[in-house]
Coordinates of C-alpha atoms in Angstrom, one line a residue:
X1 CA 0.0 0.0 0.0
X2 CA 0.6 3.5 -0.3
X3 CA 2.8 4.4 3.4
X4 CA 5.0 0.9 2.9
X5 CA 5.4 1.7 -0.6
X6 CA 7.0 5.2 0.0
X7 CA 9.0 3.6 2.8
X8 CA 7.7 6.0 5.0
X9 CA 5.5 4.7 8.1
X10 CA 4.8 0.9 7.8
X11 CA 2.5 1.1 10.3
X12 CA -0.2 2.2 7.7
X13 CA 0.7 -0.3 5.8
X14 CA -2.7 -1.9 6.4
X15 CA -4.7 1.0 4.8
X16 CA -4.1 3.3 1.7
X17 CA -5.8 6.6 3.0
X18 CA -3.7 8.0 6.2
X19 CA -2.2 11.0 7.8
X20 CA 0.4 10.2 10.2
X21 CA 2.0 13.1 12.0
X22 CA 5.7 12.6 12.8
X23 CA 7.4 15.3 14.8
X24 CA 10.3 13.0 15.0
X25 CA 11.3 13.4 12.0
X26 CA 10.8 16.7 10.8
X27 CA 12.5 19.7 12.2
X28 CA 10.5 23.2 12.9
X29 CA 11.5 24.0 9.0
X30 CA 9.1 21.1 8.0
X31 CA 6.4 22.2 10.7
X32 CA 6.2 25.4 9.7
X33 CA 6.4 25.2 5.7
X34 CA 2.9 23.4 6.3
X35 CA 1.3 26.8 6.9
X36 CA 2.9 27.5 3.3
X37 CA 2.4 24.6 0.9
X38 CA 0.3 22.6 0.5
X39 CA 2.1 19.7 -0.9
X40 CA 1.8 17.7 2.8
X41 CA 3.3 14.3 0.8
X42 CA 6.7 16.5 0.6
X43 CA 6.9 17.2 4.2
X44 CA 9.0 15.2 6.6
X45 CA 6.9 15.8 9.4
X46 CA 3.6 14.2 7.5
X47 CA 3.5 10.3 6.5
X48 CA 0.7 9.9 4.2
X49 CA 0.2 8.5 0.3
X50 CA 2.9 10.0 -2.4
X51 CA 0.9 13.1 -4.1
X52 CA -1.6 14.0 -1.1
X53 CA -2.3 18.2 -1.5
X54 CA -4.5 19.7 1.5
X55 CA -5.3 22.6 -0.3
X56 CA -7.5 24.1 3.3
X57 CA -5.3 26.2 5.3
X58 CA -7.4 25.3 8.4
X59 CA -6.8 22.2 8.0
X60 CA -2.9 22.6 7.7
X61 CA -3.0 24.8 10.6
X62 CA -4.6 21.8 12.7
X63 CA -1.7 19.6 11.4
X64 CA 1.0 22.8 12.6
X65 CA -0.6 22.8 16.1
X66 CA -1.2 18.9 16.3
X67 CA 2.8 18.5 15.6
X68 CA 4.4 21.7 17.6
X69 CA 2.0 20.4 21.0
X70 CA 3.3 16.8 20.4
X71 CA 6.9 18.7 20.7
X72 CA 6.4 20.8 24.1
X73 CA 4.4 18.4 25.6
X74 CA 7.6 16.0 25.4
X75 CA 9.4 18.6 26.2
X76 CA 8.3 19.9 29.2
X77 CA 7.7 15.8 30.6
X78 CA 10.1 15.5 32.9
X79 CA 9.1 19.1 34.7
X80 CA 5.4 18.2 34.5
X81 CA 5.9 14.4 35.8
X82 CA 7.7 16.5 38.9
X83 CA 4.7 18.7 39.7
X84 CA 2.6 16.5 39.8
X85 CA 4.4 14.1 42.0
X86 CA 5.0 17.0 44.6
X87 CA 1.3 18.1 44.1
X88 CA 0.0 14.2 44.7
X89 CA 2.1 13.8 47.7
X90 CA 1.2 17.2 49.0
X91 CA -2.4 16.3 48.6
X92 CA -2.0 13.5 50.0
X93 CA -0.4 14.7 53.1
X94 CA -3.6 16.7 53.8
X95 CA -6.0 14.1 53.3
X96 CA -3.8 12.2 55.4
X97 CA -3.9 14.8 58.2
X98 CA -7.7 16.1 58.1
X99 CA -7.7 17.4 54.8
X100 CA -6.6 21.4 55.7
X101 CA -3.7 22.9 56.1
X102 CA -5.3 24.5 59.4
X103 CA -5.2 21.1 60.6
X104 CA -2.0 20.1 59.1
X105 CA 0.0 22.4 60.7
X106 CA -1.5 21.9 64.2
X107 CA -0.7 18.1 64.0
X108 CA 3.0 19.2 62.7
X109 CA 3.4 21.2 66.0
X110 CA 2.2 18.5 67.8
X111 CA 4.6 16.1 66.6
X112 CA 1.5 14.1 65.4
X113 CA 2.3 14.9 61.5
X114 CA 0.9 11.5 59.7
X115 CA 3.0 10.8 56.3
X116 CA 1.8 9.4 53.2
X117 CA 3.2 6.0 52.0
X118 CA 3.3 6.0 48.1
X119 CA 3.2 2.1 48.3
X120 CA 0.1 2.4 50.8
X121 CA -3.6 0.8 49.6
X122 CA -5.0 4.5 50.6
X123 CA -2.5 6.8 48.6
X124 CA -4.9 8.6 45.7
X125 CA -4.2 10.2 42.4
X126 CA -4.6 13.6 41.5
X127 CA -7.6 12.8 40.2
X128 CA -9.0 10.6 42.9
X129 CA -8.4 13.2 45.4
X130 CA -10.7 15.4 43.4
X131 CA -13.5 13.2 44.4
X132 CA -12.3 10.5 47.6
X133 CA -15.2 8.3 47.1
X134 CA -14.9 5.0 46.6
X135 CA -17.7 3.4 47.9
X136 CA -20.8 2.3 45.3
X137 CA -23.9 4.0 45.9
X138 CA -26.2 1.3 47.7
X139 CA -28.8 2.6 46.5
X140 CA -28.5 1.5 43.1
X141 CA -29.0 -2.0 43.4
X142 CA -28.3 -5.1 40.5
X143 CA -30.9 -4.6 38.0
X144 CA -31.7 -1.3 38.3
X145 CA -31.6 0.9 34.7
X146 CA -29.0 2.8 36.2
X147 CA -26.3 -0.1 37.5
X148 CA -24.6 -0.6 35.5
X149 CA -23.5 3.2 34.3
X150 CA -23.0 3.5 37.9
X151 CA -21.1 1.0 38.2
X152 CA -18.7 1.6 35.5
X153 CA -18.1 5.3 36.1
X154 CA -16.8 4.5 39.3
X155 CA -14.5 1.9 37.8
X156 CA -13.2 4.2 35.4
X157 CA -12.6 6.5 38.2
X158 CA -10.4 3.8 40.0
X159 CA -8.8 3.1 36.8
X160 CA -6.5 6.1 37.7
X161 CA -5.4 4.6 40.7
X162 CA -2.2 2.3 41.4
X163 CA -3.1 -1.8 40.9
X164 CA -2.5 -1.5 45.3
X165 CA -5.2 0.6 45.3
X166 CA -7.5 -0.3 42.6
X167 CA -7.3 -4.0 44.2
X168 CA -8.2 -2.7 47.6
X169 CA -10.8 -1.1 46.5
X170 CA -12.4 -4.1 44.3
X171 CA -12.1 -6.6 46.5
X172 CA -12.7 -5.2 49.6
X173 CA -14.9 -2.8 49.3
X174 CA -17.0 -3.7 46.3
X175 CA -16.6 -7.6 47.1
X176 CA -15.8 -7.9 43.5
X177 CA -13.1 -9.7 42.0
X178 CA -10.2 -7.9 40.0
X179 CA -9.3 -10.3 37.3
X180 CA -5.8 -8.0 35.9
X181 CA -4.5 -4.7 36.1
X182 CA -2.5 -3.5 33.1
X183 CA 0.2 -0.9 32.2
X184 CA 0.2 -1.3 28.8
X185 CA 3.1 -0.5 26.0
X186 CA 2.9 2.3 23.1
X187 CA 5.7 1.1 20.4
X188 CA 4.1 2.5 17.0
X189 CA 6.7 5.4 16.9
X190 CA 10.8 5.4 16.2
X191 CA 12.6 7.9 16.8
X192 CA 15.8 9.6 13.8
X193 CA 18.6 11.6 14.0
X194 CA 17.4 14.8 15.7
X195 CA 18.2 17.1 18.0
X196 CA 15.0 16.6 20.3
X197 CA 15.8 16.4 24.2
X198 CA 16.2 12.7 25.4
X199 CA 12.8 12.7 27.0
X200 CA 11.5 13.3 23.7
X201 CA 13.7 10.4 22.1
X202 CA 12.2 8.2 24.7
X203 CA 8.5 9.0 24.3
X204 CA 9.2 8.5 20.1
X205 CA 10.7 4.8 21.1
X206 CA 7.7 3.8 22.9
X207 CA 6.9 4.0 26.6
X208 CA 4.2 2.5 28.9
X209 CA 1.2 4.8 28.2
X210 CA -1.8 2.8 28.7
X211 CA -3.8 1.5 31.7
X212 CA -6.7 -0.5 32.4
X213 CA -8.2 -3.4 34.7
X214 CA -10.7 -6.3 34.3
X215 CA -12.9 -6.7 37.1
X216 CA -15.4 -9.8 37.3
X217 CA -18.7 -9.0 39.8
X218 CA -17.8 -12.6 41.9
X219 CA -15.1 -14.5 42.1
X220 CA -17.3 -17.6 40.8
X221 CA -19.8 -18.3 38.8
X222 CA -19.6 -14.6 37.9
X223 CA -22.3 -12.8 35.5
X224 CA -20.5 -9.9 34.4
X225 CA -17.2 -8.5 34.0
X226 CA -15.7 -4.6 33.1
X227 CA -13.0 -2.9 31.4
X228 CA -11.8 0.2 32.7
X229 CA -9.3 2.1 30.8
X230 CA -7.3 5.0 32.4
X231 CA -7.9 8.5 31.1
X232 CA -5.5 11.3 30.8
X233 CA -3.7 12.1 33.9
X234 CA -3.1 15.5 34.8
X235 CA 0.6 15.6 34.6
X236 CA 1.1 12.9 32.0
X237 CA 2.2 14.4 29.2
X238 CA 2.7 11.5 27.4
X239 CA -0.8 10.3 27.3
X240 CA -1.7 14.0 26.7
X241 CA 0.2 13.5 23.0
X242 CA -2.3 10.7 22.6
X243 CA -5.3 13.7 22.8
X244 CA -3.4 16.1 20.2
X245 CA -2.1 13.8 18.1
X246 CA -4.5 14.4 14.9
X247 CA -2.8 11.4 13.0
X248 CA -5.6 9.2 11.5
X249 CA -6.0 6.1 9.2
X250 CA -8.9 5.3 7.0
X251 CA -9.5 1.8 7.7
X252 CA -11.5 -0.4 4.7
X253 CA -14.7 -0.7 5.3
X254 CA -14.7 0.8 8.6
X255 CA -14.0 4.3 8.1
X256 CA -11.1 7.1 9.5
X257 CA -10.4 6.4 13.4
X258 CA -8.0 8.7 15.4
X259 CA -4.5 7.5 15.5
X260 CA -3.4 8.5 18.5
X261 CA -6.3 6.9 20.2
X262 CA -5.2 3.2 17.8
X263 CA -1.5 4.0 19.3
X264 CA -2.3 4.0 22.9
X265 CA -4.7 0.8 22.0
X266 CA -2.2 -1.0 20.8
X267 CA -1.7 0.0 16.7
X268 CA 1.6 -2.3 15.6
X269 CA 4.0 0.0 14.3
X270 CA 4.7 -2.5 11.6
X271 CA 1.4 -4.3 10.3
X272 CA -1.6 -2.2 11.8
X273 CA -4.2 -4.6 13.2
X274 CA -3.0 -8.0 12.9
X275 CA -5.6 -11.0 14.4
X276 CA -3.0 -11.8 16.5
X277 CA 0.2 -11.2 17.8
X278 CA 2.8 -13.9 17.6
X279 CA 5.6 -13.7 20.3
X280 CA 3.9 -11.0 22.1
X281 CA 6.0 -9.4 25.2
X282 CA 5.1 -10.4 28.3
X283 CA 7.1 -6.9 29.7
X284 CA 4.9 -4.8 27.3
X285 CA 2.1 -5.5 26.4
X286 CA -0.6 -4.0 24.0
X287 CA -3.7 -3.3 25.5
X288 CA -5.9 -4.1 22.9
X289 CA -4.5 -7.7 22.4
X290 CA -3.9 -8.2 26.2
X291 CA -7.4 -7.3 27.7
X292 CA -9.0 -9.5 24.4
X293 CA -7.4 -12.9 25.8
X294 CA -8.4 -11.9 29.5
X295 CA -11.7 -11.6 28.5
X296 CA -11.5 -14.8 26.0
X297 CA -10.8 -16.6 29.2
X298 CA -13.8 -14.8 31.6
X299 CA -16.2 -15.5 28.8
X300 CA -15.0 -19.3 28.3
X301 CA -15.0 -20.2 32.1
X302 CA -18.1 -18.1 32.7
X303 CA -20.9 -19.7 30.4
X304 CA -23.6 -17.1 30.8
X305 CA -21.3 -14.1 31.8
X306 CA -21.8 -10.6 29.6
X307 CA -19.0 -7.6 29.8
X308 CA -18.8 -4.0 29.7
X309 CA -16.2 -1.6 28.6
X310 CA -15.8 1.7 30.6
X311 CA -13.3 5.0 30.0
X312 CA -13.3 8.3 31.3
X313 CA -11.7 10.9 29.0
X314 CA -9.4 9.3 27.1
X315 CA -10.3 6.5 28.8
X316 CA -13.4 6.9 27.1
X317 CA -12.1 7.3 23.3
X318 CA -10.4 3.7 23.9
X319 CA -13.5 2.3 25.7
X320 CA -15.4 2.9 22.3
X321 CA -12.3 1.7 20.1
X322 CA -11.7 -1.8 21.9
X323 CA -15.1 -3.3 20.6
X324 CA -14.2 -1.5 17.1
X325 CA -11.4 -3.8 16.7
X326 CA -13.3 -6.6 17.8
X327 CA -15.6 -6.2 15.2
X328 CA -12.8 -5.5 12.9
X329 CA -11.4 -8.7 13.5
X330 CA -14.9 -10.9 13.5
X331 CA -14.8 -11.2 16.9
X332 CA -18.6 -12.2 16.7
X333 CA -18.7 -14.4 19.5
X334 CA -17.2 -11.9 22.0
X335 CA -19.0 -8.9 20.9
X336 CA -22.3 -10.7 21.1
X337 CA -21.7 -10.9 24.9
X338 CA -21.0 -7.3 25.1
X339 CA -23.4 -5.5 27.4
X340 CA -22.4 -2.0 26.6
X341 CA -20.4 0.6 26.6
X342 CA -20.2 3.4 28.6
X343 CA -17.8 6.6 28.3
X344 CA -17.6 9.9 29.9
X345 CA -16.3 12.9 28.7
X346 CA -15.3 10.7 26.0
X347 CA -13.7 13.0 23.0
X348 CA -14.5 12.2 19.1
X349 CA -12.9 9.2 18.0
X350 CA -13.4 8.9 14.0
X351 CA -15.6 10.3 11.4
X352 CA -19.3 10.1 10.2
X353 CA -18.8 6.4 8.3
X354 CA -17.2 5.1 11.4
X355 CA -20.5 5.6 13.3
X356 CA -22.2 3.6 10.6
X357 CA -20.1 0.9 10.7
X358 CA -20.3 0.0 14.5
X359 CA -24.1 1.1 15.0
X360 CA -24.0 -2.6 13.3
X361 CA -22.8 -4.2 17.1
X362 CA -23.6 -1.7 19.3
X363 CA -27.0 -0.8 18.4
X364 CA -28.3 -4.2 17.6
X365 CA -30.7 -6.0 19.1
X366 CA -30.7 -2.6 21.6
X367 CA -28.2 0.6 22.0
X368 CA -25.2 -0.6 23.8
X369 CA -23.3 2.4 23.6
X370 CA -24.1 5.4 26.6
X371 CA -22.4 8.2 25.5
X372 CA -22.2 10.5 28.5
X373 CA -21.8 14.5 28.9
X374 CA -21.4 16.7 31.3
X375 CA -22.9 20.3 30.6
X376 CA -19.5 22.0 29.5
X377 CA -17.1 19.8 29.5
X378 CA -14.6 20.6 26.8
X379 CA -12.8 17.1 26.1
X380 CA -16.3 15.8 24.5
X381 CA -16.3 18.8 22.0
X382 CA -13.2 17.9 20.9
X383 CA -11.4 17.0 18.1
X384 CA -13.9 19.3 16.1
X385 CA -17.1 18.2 14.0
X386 CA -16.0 20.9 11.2
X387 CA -15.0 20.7 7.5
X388 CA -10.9 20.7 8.6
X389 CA -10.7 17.4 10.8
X390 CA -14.0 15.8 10.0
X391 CA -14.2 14.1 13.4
X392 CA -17.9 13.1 14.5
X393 CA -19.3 11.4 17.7
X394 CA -21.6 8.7 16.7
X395 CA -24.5 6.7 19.1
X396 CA -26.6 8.7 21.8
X397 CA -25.5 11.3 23.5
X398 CA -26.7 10.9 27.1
X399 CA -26.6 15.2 28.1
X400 CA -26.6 16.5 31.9
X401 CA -26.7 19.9 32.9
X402 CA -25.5 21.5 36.0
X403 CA -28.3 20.5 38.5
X404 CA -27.9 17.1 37.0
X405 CA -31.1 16.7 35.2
X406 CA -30.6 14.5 32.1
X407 CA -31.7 13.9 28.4
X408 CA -31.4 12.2 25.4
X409 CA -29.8 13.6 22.6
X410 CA -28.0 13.5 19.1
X411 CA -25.4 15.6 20.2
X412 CA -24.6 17.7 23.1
X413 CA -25.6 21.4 22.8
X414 CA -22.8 23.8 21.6
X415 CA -20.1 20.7 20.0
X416 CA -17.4 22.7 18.9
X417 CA -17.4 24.8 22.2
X418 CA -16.0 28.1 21.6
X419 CA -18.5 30.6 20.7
X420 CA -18.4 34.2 21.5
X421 CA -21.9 33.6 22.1
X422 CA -21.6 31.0 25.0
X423 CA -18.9 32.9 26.9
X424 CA -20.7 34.5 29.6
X425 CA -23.3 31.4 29.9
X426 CA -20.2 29.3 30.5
X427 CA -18.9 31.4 32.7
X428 CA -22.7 32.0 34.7
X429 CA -22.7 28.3 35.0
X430 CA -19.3 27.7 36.5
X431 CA -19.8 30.3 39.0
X432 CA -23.5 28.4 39.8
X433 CA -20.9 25.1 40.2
X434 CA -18.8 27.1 42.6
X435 CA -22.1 27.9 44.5
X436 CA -23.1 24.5 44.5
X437 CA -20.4 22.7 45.6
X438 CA -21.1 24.8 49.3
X439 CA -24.5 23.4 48.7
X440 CA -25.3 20.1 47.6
X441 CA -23.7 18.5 50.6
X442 CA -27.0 19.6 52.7
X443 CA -29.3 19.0 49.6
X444 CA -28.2 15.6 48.5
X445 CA -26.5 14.6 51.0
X446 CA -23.1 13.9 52.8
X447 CA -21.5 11.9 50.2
X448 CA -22.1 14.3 48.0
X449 CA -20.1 17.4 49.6
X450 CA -16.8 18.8 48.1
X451 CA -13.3 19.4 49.4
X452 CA -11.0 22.3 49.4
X453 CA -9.3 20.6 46.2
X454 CA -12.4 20.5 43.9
X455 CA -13.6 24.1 45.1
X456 CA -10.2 25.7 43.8
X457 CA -11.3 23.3 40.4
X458 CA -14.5 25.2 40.5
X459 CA -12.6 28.6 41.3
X460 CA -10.3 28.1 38.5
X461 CA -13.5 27.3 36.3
X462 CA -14.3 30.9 36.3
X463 CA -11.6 31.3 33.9
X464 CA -11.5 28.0 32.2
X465 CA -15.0 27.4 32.4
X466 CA -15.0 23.7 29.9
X467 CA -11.8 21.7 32.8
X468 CA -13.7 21.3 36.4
X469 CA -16.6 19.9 34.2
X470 CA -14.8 17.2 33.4
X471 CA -13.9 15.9 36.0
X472 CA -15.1 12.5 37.0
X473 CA -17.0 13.7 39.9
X474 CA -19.7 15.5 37.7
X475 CA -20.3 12.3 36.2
X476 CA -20.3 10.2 39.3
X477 CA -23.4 12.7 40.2
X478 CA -24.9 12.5 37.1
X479 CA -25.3 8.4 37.0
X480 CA -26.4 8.6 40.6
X481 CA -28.5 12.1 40.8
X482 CA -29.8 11.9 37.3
X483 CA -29.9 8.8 35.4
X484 CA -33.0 7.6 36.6
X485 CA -34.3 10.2 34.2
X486 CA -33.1 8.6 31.5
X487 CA -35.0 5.5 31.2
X488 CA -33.3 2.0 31.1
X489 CA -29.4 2.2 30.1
X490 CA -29.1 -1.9 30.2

């Protein structure tokens, strides 16, 4: 095909129509002469068939700022990984010791200062110490139409988590079974001859970038099992690359998917989507291929066991993509035991002919796809539904606005998010969230109240109105507050 034929990269060998972005091997010259010619097939930094012409400046500009964030984002890794272990542990320190710093320094004068152990069941992620619980409502009980979304917004919370915690939490507090955690190996990129700083070399000749778990609800005779992938952390820049990278590949008969979202799935640098993978690394695995045989094994020792796939964030994107390749390879027999899937903030994922090809397996005999959104989150709006990238969300989109009250939709209201006219409404509604998050402790109840962490979210919201939405909180609220709504989502 077209990318082995030029030599270029053999991991689109498998389709003929593809854009591959590849900072690594074109210097700022090639970035830049993009916003000049339109002749993409002659740039160094652009892998796609001999002759290709993208005549739309907007489009070339999305390929610019696609490849330069890929850049800094690599860039500044090392710095950013830093933060964000100082901000975890400091974090942590104050959950650890009352959750203020009021309280933290009164202990600390008393000699009474408890410290965070990194290696401890109880130490939390950035992102769970947004929202600490971990508990599943018990109100929502097996059977009811909102189960299992509960359910699997709450793993895909814990998917953030270390495999001490995430086990912890599985087994002895749900009184579930966790079948395998997984950090999961990125290998579809190699890095040349430039001068990019070493972190940047390292991300280019793969790195672990990918996490998930398989949880079964018993550990016999079990009738469901769910797969929760890990969405972006905060100060992973790596699996931020994943999000920006605009690199795509038509697929035949399936229809243009997101290439960074195939990378961190498990693309093969050198034959795309093979069946199977022969002589597969035990050290790093793909998640794709490695979650496929767990589940092979559930299903085959479980006779009338059913699955779901989860994802928050990116999370989401490869939640959606999993049974994609399933169906790409004929996976019939697993896919007909698919129960559904169910994202969050999940961004766009492929284009218009995409959706048509897997409403085939996920909206047949029923839907099985639960798109969910959170009033302004920015990450589902993303990459745009416009003439220049051509991305489009497919299935139901399952809409909740800021006192939780939900509906059924096509698409969320406002897709592409930025519009002068939505500015101040954003901005009204964050500072209603602020408000809120003083109040819905005493309207809906204990569980429900916010610490300092998420308030400064909410405070910073006045500016960036589309980040505290997303968080996974938001959408722990909506399955619980406002799903009932909804009607039956299994």
């Amino acid at each position: 095909m077209a990318g082995a034929a030029d030599g270029r990269d053999a991991g689109a060998g498998f389709c003929s129509d593809f854009m591959v972005l590849r900072p690594d091997k074109g210097g700022f010259y090639d970035m830049f002469h993009l916003l000049c010619s339109c002749k993409v097939a002659e740039n160094a930094a652009v892998d796609c068939p001999s002759g290709t012409e993208i005549a739309d400046w907007r489009r070339r500009w999305v390929v610019f700022v696609s490849l330069v964030a890929q850049v800094l984002l690599l860039w500044v890794k090392k710095p950013v990984a830093l933060l964000g272990r100082v901000m975890e542990y400091w974090m942590n320190l104050l959950n650890e010791n009352g959750g203020s710093v009021l309280v933290l320094l009164v202990r600390a004068l008393q000699g009474n200062l408890k410290f965070p152990d990194r290696s401890s069941p109880d130490y939390l992620s950035c992102v769970g110490l947004f929202d600490t619980r971990i508990e599943l409502d018990k109100e929502i009980k097996h059977g009811d139409s909102n189960y299992h979304a509960a359910l699997s917004i709450m793993a895909a919370k814990l998917a953030y988590e270390n495999e001490l915690v995430i086990k912890n939490v599985v087994e002895k507090h749900w009184k579930m079974k966790l079948l395998a955690c997984y950090n999961c190996w990125n290998g579809t990129k190699t890095m040349d001859q430039h001068s990019y700083t070493s972190s940047v070399a390292k991300y280019f000749r793969g790195d672990y970038t990918t996490q998930a778990f398989v949880l079964a609800d018993k550990a016999a005779d079990a009738s469901l099992a769910v797969v929760a992938f890990c969405g972006t952390r905060p100060f992973d820049t790596e699996q931020w690359c994943a999000d920006v990278d605009f690199s795509w590949y038509e697929i035949p008969g399936v229809g243009k998917v997101h290439g960074g979202f195939m990378k961190a799935l498990g693309l093969q640098k050198h034959g795309g989507w093979p069946k199977d993978l022969n002589n597969q690394d035990s050290q790093k695995p793909f998640a794709y291929y490695a979650i496929r045989e767990t589940l092979r094994s559930f299903l085959s020792e479980n006779g009338n066991a059913r699955f779901a796939v989860a994802g928050h964030s990116l999370g989401g994107a490869l939640a959606v993509l999993f049974p994609t390749v399933l169906a790409v390879h004929g996976e019939e027999d697993v896919l007909a035991r698919l129960e559904g899937v169910y994202t969050f903030g999940q961004p766009r994922v492929g284009d218009e002919k995409l959706g048509r090809f897997m409403a085939r397996y996920l909206d047949k005999p029923a839907s099985r796809y639960f798109r969910f959104v959170y009033c302004n989150d920015i990450v589902p709006r993303v990459p745009y539904d416009d003439s220049a990238l051509q991305f489009r969300h497919f299935g139901t989109c399952l809409y909740f606005d800021s006192l939780y009250h939900g509906r059924v939709m096509q698409e969320e209201p406002n897709k592409n998010y930025f519009s002068l006219l939505t500015v101040a409404p954003k901005v009204l509604n964050a500072a209603w969230e602020l408000i809120r998050s003083f109040l819905i402790g005493y309207a809906a109840g204990p569980e429900y109240a916010e610490g300092w962490l998420m308030r400064l979210a909410r405070v910073a919201g006045l500016v960036l109105p589309g980040l505290p939405p997303h968080s996974p909180r938001d959408y722990v609220n909506s399955t619980r507050l406002g799903a009932h709504s909804l009607g039956p989502l299994s």
